[in-house]
Amino acid sequence: MKAVCRVAKVKGAGSIGGKSDHNYRQGHVPNADPDRLHLNKEYVLNYENLAKAIQAQLDHAGLHHVRKDAVKGMEFILTASPEAFKRDQNGQCVDDYRQSDWVKANLDFMKKQYGSNLVAFTLHQDEKTPHIHAIVVPITEDKRLCAKELFTPKTLRQLQTDYAAAMKPFGLERGIEGSRAQHVDMKHIYGLQQQERQTIEKDLQPIQTIKVPLTIDKPGPLDLLNLERWKQQQEAKINAEHNRRLDEIKQAAEKALKAAVANATAKEQEKVLAQRLTTSEGLKQTNFEKAKKTGEELATTTSKIDQIAVLLDEKRLNPKWSEGRADHLRSKILPKMEADILECLKERLTDDNDFNPRLEKKGYKILKDAKGTFYLTDPKTEVRLNLVTAQ
């Protein structure tokens, strides 16, 4: 599990205002849960917003006139690999870190590194993974505003090493030194996320067709003259429709699952995605929900496929692809059917009509074939059991 420390420049009134709105939830945050807002906490900020806090630190250093394009702040995002946090079945972190040693260690580290230049330290727990936003004003020891001098490639590499050392007691380690992976701005991620959501919803549409039952046409007067040909035509029709649905389901499921695993920016930055964006709050939430929905859809599909497998094995449809599937299902279903029949027979029958309703209450159907033989049928799989023989 990795210690995560990202650093980005903050300059200009618009950028500072945007960070302030985001960090203190004064603007819309797509992946924040309003019901968990009370779990957020600020540990350092003593002003109404970040702009006033930064300006106060500049004034304290005697820097009353700064260029408009100067870097007035550096934002740190401090967190850890997603698996470092205990989660519930919905993927939400279950622990409260407001009084935790982990937050205290992060705060101590930032104060030791940047002293009074640390003007804000905000814990967020209303998103999927707990994380900290820290704002540092880049003022040098000789009272100059110079982010370029304080945050060089060399000092940033050392920062990663020092931060990992501070997080070691929590089982966290440094990322790969010299990695070329890049962080992607969250605003960009939110836009990609919305596009990916729409794409996935479109891709999942074919799965809905599985809910429409496979049907056959009623034989017409001419069909009655050649029932075998009519039967073959209907089998061919059902096979074709079934194969079409399976192909659509397979393609849609592959797209949805690929999106759920690879997340929304895979098309642009595969390496970045694999190493960095899997920790993104918005993407984790979207992926979790889409994977769960896809799993539910595929469960319905599997049930339908099981039913068709039995039909094919019993020569009611083309059996080419179903070898072994029906036997496997029967080995699972028949013992339960026999046990349910035995249970119904153990109970006293008050009249001859008691037995079948008891089985139907257990979810079975009683069907009669063309020869007048009664079968107990499991509707989910179409497994049949000769009722007279079973009794």
Tab-separated table of C-alpha atoms in Angstrom:
chain	number	residue	atom	x	y	z
A	1	MET	CA	0.000	0.000	0.000
A	2	LYS	CA	1.334	3.399	-1.011
A	3	ALA	CA	1.571	6.737	0.756
A	4	VAL	CA	0.107	9.313	-1.629
A	5	CYS	CA	1.347	12.916	-1.667
A	6	ARG	CA	0.464	15.099	-4.657
A	7	VAL	CA	1.473	18.753	-5.033
A	8	ALA	CA	-0.004	21.359	-7.391
A	9	LYS	CA	0.364	25.112	-7.846
A	10	VAL	CA	-2.374	27.543	-6.807
A	11	LYS	CA	-2.183	30.997	-8.343
A	12	GLY	CA	-4.631	33.746	-9.210
A	13	ALA	CA	-7.817	34.777	-7.457
A	14	GLY	CA	-9.945	32.383	-9.503
A	15	SER	CA	-7.822	29.364	-8.686
A	16	ILE	CA	-7.639	30.223	-4.994
A	17	GLY	CA	-11.380	30.857	-4.843
A	18	GLY	CA	-12.079	27.552	-6.582
A	19	LYS	CA	-9.903	25.640	-4.131
A	20	SER	CA	-11.620	27.353	-1.226
A	21	ASP	CA	-15.094	26.505	-2.559
A	22	HIS	CA	-14.090	22.887	-3.107
A	23	ASN	CA	-12.257	22.320	0.163
A	24	TYR	CA	-14.997	23.884	2.289
A	25	ARG	CA	-17.899	22.585	0.207
A	26	GLN	CA	-19.160	26.017	-0.807
A	27	GLY	CA	-19.553	24.780	-4.375
A	28	HIS	CA	-20.879	21.627	-6.008
A	29	VAL	CA	-18.658	18.542	-5.608
A	30	PRO	CA	-20.010	15.669	-7.773
A	31	ASN	CA	-18.715	12.837	-5.594
A	32	ALA	CA	-19.303	14.263	-2.118
A	33	ASP	CA	-22.029	12.695	0.036
A	34	PRO	CA	-23.988	15.450	1.870
A	35	ASP	CA	-24.886	12.973	4.630
A	36	ARG	CA	-21.177	12.621	5.489
A	37	LEU	CA	-20.364	16.339	5.428
A	38	HIS	CA	-20.106	16.432	9.234
A	39	LEU	CA	-17.115	14.061	9.040
A	40	ASN	CA	-14.968	16.728	7.346
A	41	LYS	CA	-12.710	18.837	9.569
A	42	GLU	CA	-10.384	21.852	9.264
A	43	TYR	CA	-7.332	21.878	11.571
A	44	VAL	CA	-5.403	25.068	10.662
A	45	LEU	CA	-7.414	27.698	8.752
A	46	ASN	CA	-8.292	30.723	10.926
A	47	TYR	CA	-9.975	32.849	8.247
A	48	GLU	CA	-13.205	32.847	6.258
A	49	ASN	CA	-11.568	31.459	3.153
A	50	LEU	CA	-8.226	30.548	1.614
A	51	ALA	CA	-7.750	33.921	-0.086
A	52	LYS	CA	-7.734	35.758	3.256
A	53	ALA	CA	-5.481	33.134	4.871
A	54	ILE	CA	-2.920	33.374	2.072
A	55	GLN	CA	-3.014	37.174	2.030
A	56	ALA	CA	-2.532	37.298	5.808
A	57	GLN	CA	0.606	35.162	5.530
A	58	LEU	CA	1.937	37.367	2.729
A	59	ASP	CA	1.283	40.482	4.802
A	60	HIS	CA	2.992	38.891	7.803
A	61	ALA	CA	6.106	38.366	5.653
A	62	GLY	CA	5.945	41.970	4.425
A	63	LEU	CA	4.977	40.930	0.895
A	64	HIS	CA	2.321	43.533	0.168
A	65	HIS	CA	2.823	43.754	-3.573
A	66	VAL	CA	2.940	40.487	-5.526
A	67	ARG	CA	2.598	39.850	-9.231
A	68	LYS	CA	-0.854	38.798	-10.352
A	69	ASP	CA	0.550	35.671	-11.979
A	70	ALA	CA	2.676	34.695	-8.958
A	71	VAL	CA	2.206	31.274	-7.387
A	72	LYS	CA	0.664	32.190	-4.043
A	73	GLY	CA	0.002	28.680	-2.799
A	74	MET	CA	0.898	25.025	-3.185
A	75	GLU	CA	-1.857	22.505	-2.589
A	76	PHE	CA	-0.975	19.107	-1.127
A	77	ILE	CA	-3.344	16.148	-1.382
A	78	LEU	CA	-2.393	13.551	1.213
A	79	THR	CA	-3.958	10.094	1.270
A	80	ALA	CA	-3.104	6.412	0.709
A	81	SER	CA	-3.899	3.531	-1.617
A	82	PRO	CA	-7.656	2.749	-1.581
A	83	GLU	CA	-7.076	-0.687	-0.046
A	84	ALA	CA	-5.482	0.942	3.018
A	85	PHE	CA	-8.946	1.959	4.237
A	86	LYS	CA	-11.548	-0.458	5.597
A	87	ARG	CA	-14.761	-0.271	3.546
A	88	ASP	CA	-18.367	-1.457	3.678
A	89	GLN	CA	-20.173	-3.395	0.921
A	90	ASN	CA	-20.855	-0.124	-0.935
A	91	GLY	CA	-17.164	0.774	-1.038
A	92	GLN	CA	-17.500	3.549	1.571
A	93	CYS	CA	-14.782	3.920	4.200
A	94	VAL	CA	-16.240	2.898	7.577
A	95	ASP	CA	-13.725	4.445	10.000
A	96	ASP	CA	-13.736	8.054	11.278
A	97	TYR	CA	-10.236	9.561	11.032
A	98	ARG	CA	-10.884	12.969	12.644
A	99	GLN	CA	-9.050	12.012	15.862
A	100	SER	CA	-6.804	9.368	14.285
A	101	ASP	CA	-3.038	8.974	14.583
A	102	TRP	CA	-2.888	8.989	10.765
A	103	VAL	CA	-4.285	12.544	10.527
A	104	LYS	CA	-2.115	13.686	13.450
A	105	ALA	CA	0.994	12.271	11.735
A	106	ASN	CA	0.105	14.088	8.514
A	107	LEU	CA	-0.461	17.372	10.351
A	108	ASP	CA	2.816	17.029	12.285
A	109	PHE	CA	4.674	16.295	9.056
A	110	MET	CA	3.298	19.369	7.268
A	111	LYS	CA	3.984	21.667	10.244
A	112	LYS	CA	7.542	20.364	10.533
A	113	GLN	CA	8.155	20.846	6.815
A	114	TYR	CA	6.508	24.239	6.285
A	115	GLY	CA	5.849	25.806	9.694
A	116	SER	CA	3.627	28.917	9.639
A	117	ASN	CA	3.471	28.790	5.838
A	118	LEU	CA	0.910	26.000	6.296
A	119	VAL	CA	-2.342	28.016	6.259
A	120	ALA	CA	-4.952	25.260	5.780
A	121	PHE	CA	-5.222	21.549	6.546
A	122	THR	CA	-8.588	20.004	5.695
A	123	LEU	CA	-9.714	16.388	6.155
A	124	HIS	CA	-12.380	15.157	3.732
A	125	GLN	CA	-14.407	12.055	4.580
A	126	ASP	CA	-17.541	12.732	2.522
A	127	GLU	CA	-15.962	11.083	-0.543
A	128	LYS	CA	-15.120	7.391	-0.916
A	129	THR	CA	-11.500	7.584	0.268
A	130	PRO	CA	-10.396	9.814	3.184
A	131	HIS	CA	-7.876	12.447	2.080
A	132	ILE	CA	-6.372	15.737	3.208
A	133	HIS	CA	-6.042	19.069	1.370
A	134	ALA	CA	-3.187	21.191	2.743
A	135	ILE	CA	-2.326	24.699	1.487
A	136	VAL	CA	1.207	26.061	1.845
A	137	VAL	CA	2.278	29.619	0.960
A	138	PRO	CA	5.745	29.279	-0.688
A	139	ILE	CA	7.639	31.933	1.263
A	140	THR	CA	11.404	31.464	1.570
A	141	GLU	CA	13.419	31.947	4.763
A	142	ASP	CA	14.528	35.371	3.537
A	143	LYS	CA	10.899	36.436	3.048
A	144	ARG	CA	10.471	36.004	-0.697
A	145	LEU	CA	7.515	34.446	-2.482
A	146	CYS	CA	9.201	31.852	-4.678
A	147	ALA	CA	7.553	28.489	-5.341
A	148	LYS	CA	10.087	27.787	-8.087
A	149	GLU	CA	12.910	27.844	-5.562
A	150	LEU	CA	11.191	25.853	-2.831
A	151	PHE	CA	9.581	23.212	-5.013
A	152	THR	CA	12.188	21.931	-7.449
A	153	PRO	CA	12.331	18.414	-8.938
A	154	LYS	CA	14.971	17.575	-6.334
A	155	THR	CA	12.999	18.875	-3.326
A	156	LEU	CA	9.817	17.224	-4.579
A	157	ARG	CA	11.586	13.852	-4.843
A	158	GLN	CA	12.904	14.289	-1.312
A	159	LEU	CA	9.411	15.276	-0.184
A	160	GLN	CA	8.053	11.935	-1.403
A	161	THR	CA	10.783	10.056	0.452
A	162	ASP	CA	10.282	12.010	3.687
A	163	TYR	CA	6.504	11.670	3.531
A	164	ALA	CA	6.706	7.905	2.993
A	165	ALA	CA	8.999	7.657	6.035
A	166	ALA	CA	6.445	9.555	8.139
A	167	MET	CA	3.672	7.207	6.954
A	168	LYS	CA	5.653	3.982	7.459
A	169	PRO	CA	4.079	3.280	10.909
A	170	PHE	CA	0.731	2.917	9.103
A	171	GLY	CA	2.032	0.254	6.725
A	172	LEU	CA	2.460	2.679	3.819
A	173	GLU	CA	5.472	2.909	1.527
A	174	ARG	CA	6.857	5.220	-1.132
A	175	GLY	CA	5.763	4.938	-4.734
A	176	ILE	CA	8.228	4.035	-7.462
A	177	GLU	CA	10.920	6.711	-7.585
A	178	GLY	CA	11.280	8.243	-11.013
A	179	SER	CA	7.849	7.032	-12.148
A	180	ARG	CA	6.624	8.857	-15.249
A	181	ALA	CA	2.977	8.505	-14.265
A	182	GLN	CA	1.145	11.833	-14.119
A	183	HIS	CA	-1.796	12.994	-12.077
A	184	VAL	CA	-4.873	14.092	-14.002
A	185	ASP	CA	-6.767	17.178	-12.849
A	186	MET	CA	-10.055	16.354	-11.099
A	187	LYS	CA	-12.036	18.811	-13.227
A	188	HIS	CA	-10.905	16.855	-16.284
A	189	ILE	CA	-11.796	13.571	-14.560
A	190	TYR	CA	-15.330	14.784	-13.727
A	191	GLY	CA	-15.917	15.635	-17.386
A	192	LEU	CA	-14.596	12.268	-18.563
A	193	GLN	CA	-16.626	10.552	-15.891
A	194	GLN	CA	-19.864	12.076	-17.184
A	195	GLN	CA	-19.001	11.038	-20.746
A	196	GLU	CA	-18.142	7.512	-19.626
A	197	ARG	CA	-21.369	7.238	-17.613
A	198	GLN	CA	-23.432	8.074	-20.682
A	199	THR	CA	-21.421	5.626	-22.801
A	200	ILE	CA	-21.843	2.795	-20.304
A	201	GLU	CA	-25.585	3.409	-19.992
A	202	LYS	CA	-25.856	3.221	-23.770
A	203	ASP	CA	-23.740	0.069	-23.894
A	204	LEU	CA	-25.890	-1.620	-21.269
A	205	GLN	CA	-29.141	-1.087	-23.173
A	206	PRO	CA	-28.954	-4.398	-25.113
A	207	ILE	CA	-28.891	-6.304	-21.824
A	208	GLN	CA	-32.432	-5.122	-21.151
A	209	THR	CA	-33.681	-7.298	-24.025
A	210	ILE	CA	-33.009	-10.413	-21.963
A	211	LYS	CA	-36.095	-9.558	-19.952
A	212	VAL	CA	-38.248	-10.149	-23.035
A	213	PRO	CA	-39.091	-13.890	-23.133
A	214	LEU	CA	-38.215	-15.965	-26.166
A	215	THR	CA	-41.468	-16.818	-27.958
A	216	ILE	CA	-42.641	-19.045	-30.779
A	217	ASP	CA	-45.340	-18.410	-33.345
A	218	LYS	CA	-48.592	-20.323	-33.118
A	219	PRO	CA	-48.908	-22.868	-35.948
A	220	GLY	CA	-51.206	-21.789	-38.734
A	221	PRO	CA	-53.543	-24.069	-40.711
A	222	LEU	CA	-50.800	-24.893	-43.233
A	223	ASP	CA	-48.276	-25.549	-40.460
A	224	LEU	CA	-50.532	-28.251	-39.039
A	225	LEU	CA	-49.968	-30.220	-42.224
A	226	ASN	CA	-46.250	-30.392	-41.524
A	227	LEU	CA	-45.580	-29.925	-37.814
A	228	GLU	CA	-42.015	-31.148	-38.113
A	229	ARG	CA	-41.131	-28.379	-40.546
A	230	TRP	CA	-42.931	-25.825	-38.339
A	231	LYS	CA	-40.966	-27.094	-35.332
A	232	GLN	CA	-37.667	-26.729	-37.207
A	233	GLN	CA	-38.562	-23.199	-38.280
A	234	GLN	CA	-39.387	-22.190	-34.714
A	235	GLU	CA	-36.208	-23.770	-33.366
A	236	ALA	CA	-34.169	-21.897	-35.962
A	237	LYS	CA	-35.931	-18.654	-35.065
A	238	ILE	CA	-35.320	-19.095	-31.329
A	239	ASN	CA	-31.713	-20.115	-31.880
A	240	ALA	CA	-31.064	-17.064	-34.038
A	241	GLU	CA	-32.672	-14.699	-31.529
A	242	HIS	CA	-30.917	-16.327	-28.627
A	243	ASN	CA	-27.511	-16.097	-30.324
A	244	ARG	CA	-28.166	-12.462	-31.232
A	245	ARG	CA	-28.990	-11.638	-27.611
A	246	LEU	CA	-25.973	-13.503	-26.292
A	247	ASP	CA	-23.717	-11.604	-28.666
A	248	GLU	CA	-25.185	-8.244	-27.625
A	249	ILE	CA	-24.994	-9.134	-23.948
A	250	LYS	CA	-21.404	-10.268	-24.276
A	251	GLN	CA	-20.342	-7.083	-26.040
A	252	ALA	CA	-22.222	-4.811	-23.631
A	253	ALA	CA	-20.967	-6.648	-20.570
A	254	GLU	CA	-17.377	-6.530	-21.788
A	255	LYS	CA	-17.611	-2.778	-22.351
A	256	ALA	CA	-19.178	-2.119	-18.956
A	257	LEU	CA	-16.782	-4.351	-17.057
A	258	LYS	CA	-13.805	-2.921	-18.910
A	259	ALA	CA	-14.932	0.560	-17.930
A	260	ALA	CA	-15.441	-0.543	-14.340
A	261	VAL	CA	-11.944	-1.992	-14.067
A	262	ALA	CA	-9.976	0.384	-16.246
A	263	ASN	CA	-12.044	3.531	-15.323
A	264	ALA	CA	-12.979	6.525	-17.318
A	265	THR	CA	-9.694	7.795	-18.661
A	266	ALA	CA	-8.332	4.558	-20.108
A	267	LYS	CA	-8.709	5.801	-23.662
A	268	GLU	CA	-6.371	8.709	-22.997
A	269	GLN	CA	-3.752	7.523	-20.527
A	270	GLU	CA	-3.568	3.793	-19.936
A	271	LYS	CA	-0.416	3.887	-17.796
A	272	VAL	CA	-1.580	6.915	-15.819
A	273	LEU	CA	-4.914	5.227	-15.284
A	274	ALA	CA	-3.443	1.975	-14.032
A	275	GLN	CA	-1.062	3.636	-11.570
A	276	ARG	CA	-2.877	6.788	-10.462
A	277	LEU	CA	-6.499	7.270	-11.435
A	278	THR	CA	-7.675	4.070	-9.746
A	279	THR	CA	-7.320	6.101	-6.526
A	280	SER	CA	-9.601	8.858	-7.774
A	281	GLU	CA	-12.752	9.368	-5.710
A	282	GLY	CA	-15.145	10.009	-8.560
A	283	LEU	CA	-13.927	7.121	-10.657
A	284	LYS	CA	-14.001	4.639	-7.782
A	285	GLN	CA	-17.593	5.531	-6.989
A	286	THR	CA	-18.720	5.330	-10.605
A	287	ASN	CA	-16.867	2.083	-11.229
A	288	PHE	CA	-18.252	0.435	-8.104
A	289	GLU	CA	-21.850	1.286	-9.008
A	290	LYS	CA	-21.485	0.248	-12.653
A	291	ALA	CA	-19.787	-3.030	-11.792
A	292	LYS	CA	-22.530	-3.824	-9.292
A	293	LYS	CA	-25.274	-3.063	-11.820
A	294	THR	CA	-23.534	-5.101	-14.500
A	295	GLY	CA	-23.229	-8.031	-12.109
A	296	GLU	CA	-26.960	-7.965	-11.432
A	297	GLU	CA	-27.732	-7.896	-15.135
A	298	LEU	CA	-25.362	-10.766	-15.830
A	299	ALA	CA	-26.949	-12.819	-13.038
A	300	THR	CA	-30.302	-12.521	-14.833
A	301	THR	CA	-28.626	-13.478	-18.087
A	302	THR	CA	-27.021	-16.567	-16.540
A	303	SER	CA	-30.403	-17.785	-15.294
A	304	LYS	CA	-31.866	-17.461	-18.788
A	305	ILE	CA	-28.884	-19.253	-20.325
A	306	ASP	CA	-29.323	-22.120	-17.848
A	307	GLN	CA	-32.940	-22.483	-18.897
A	308	ILE	CA	-32.051	-22.507	-22.584
A	309	ALA	CA	-29.320	-25.072	-21.971
A	310	VAL	CA	-31.887	-27.553	-20.667
A	311	LEU	CA	-34.234	-26.885	-23.571
A	312	LEU	CA	-31.447	-27.546	-26.022
A	313	ASP	CA	-30.285	-30.682	-24.265
A	314	GLU	CA	-33.795	-32.113	-24.404
A	315	LYS	CA	-33.870	-31.581	-28.164
A	316	ARG	CA	-36.420	-28.820	-27.841
A	317	LEU	CA	-33.732	-26.556	-29.311
A	318	ASN	CA	-30.469	-27.109	-31.171
A	319	PRO	CA	-28.117	-28.884	-28.697
A	320	LYS	CA	-24.770	-28.046	-30.308
A	321	TRP	CA	-23.418	-25.669	-27.666
A	322	SER	CA	-25.082	-27.122	-24.559
A	323	GLU	CA	-23.196	-30.381	-24.091
A	324	GLY	CA	-22.695	-31.085	-20.432
A	325	ARG	CA	-24.522	-27.977	-19.249
A	326	ALA	CA	-27.901	-29.645	-18.755
A	327	ASP	CA	-26.416	-32.619	-16.884
A	328	HIS	CA	-24.642	-30.220	-14.566
A	329	LEU	CA	-27.880	-28.363	-13.865
A	330	ARG	CA	-29.874	-31.535	-13.311
A	331	SER	CA	-27.295	-32.795	-10.833
A	332	LYS	CA	-27.947	-29.630	-8.833
A	333	ILE	CA	-31.722	-29.278	-9.289
A	334	LEU	CA	-33.060	-32.864	-9.267
A	335	PRO	CA	-31.983	-33.733	-5.690
A	336	LYS	CA	-33.794	-30.647	-4.411
A	337	MET	CA	-36.914	-31.476	-6.440
A	338	GLU	CA	-36.922	-35.024	-5.081
A	339	ALA	CA	-36.476	-33.748	-1.535
A	340	ASP	CA	-39.385	-31.316	-1.960
A	341	ILE	CA	-41.622	-34.100	-3.326
A	342	LEU	CA	-40.704	-36.324	-0.380
A	343	GLU	CA	-41.462	-33.506	2.036
A	344	CYS	CA	-44.896	-32.974	0.482
A	345	LEU	CA	-45.647	-36.695	0.619
A	346	LYS	CA	-44.768	-36.854	4.314
A	347	GLU	CA	-47.582	-34.444	5.107
A	348	ARG	CA	-51.062	-35.913	5.380
A	349	LEU	CA	-53.186	-35.544	2.243
A	350	THR	CA	-56.759	-34.566	3.024
A	351	ASP	CA	-57.852	-35.183	-0.569
A	352	ASP	CA	-56.379	-36.042	-3.965
A	353	ASN	CA	-55.969	-32.394	-4.907
A	354	ASP	CA	-53.615	-31.505	-2.041
A	355	PHE	CA	-50.349	-32.767	-3.505
A	356	ASN	CA	-49.916	-30.566	-6.609
A	357	PRO	CA	-50.772	-27.253	-4.877
A	358	ARG	CA	-48.147	-28.020	-2.237
A	359	LEU	CA	-45.489	-28.349	-4.916
A	360	GLU	CA	-46.692	-25.204	-6.688
A	361	LYS	CA	-46.309	-23.270	-3.429
A	362	LYS	CA	-42.656	-24.256	-3.478
A	363	GLY	CA	-42.277	-22.532	-6.854
A	364	TYR	CA	-42.715	-25.517	-9.189
A	365	LYS	CA	-45.044	-25.873	-12.151
A	366	ILE	CA	-47.058	-28.981	-13.049
A	367	LEU	CA	-47.088	-29.503	-16.832
A	368	LYS	CA	-48.504	-32.201	-19.108
A	369	ASP	CA	-46.898	-33.202	-22.391
A	370	ALA	CA	-48.576	-34.339	-25.631
A	371	LYS	CA	-48.668	-37.948	-24.388
A	372	GLY	CA	-50.529	-36.994	-21.230
A	373	THR	CA	-47.517	-37.450	-18.903
A	374	PHE	CA	-47.326	-35.033	-15.987
A	375	TYR	CA	-44.006	-33.394	-15.164
A	376	LEU	CA	-42.808	-31.348	-12.226
A	377	THR	CA	-40.877	-28.410	-13.731
A	378	ASP	CA	-38.426	-25.953	-12.193
A	379	PRO	CA	-39.317	-22.631	-13.960
A	380	LYS	CA	-35.830	-21.163	-13.535
A	381	THR	CA	-34.012	-23.928	-15.410
A	382	GLU	CA	-36.784	-25.957	-17.139
A	383	VAL	CA	-35.482	-29.128	-15.459
A	384	ARG	CA	-38.333	-31.686	-15.513
A	385	LEU	CA	-39.157	-34.702	-13.368
A	386	ASN	CA	-41.792	-37.313	-14.249
A	387	LEU	CA	-44.310	-36.700	-11.478
A	388	VAL	CA	-45.888	-40.151	-11.485
A	389	THR	CA	-42.510	-41.883	-11.331
A	390	ALA	CA	-41.307	-39.470	-8.651
A	391	GLN	CA	-44.370	-40.067	-6.484
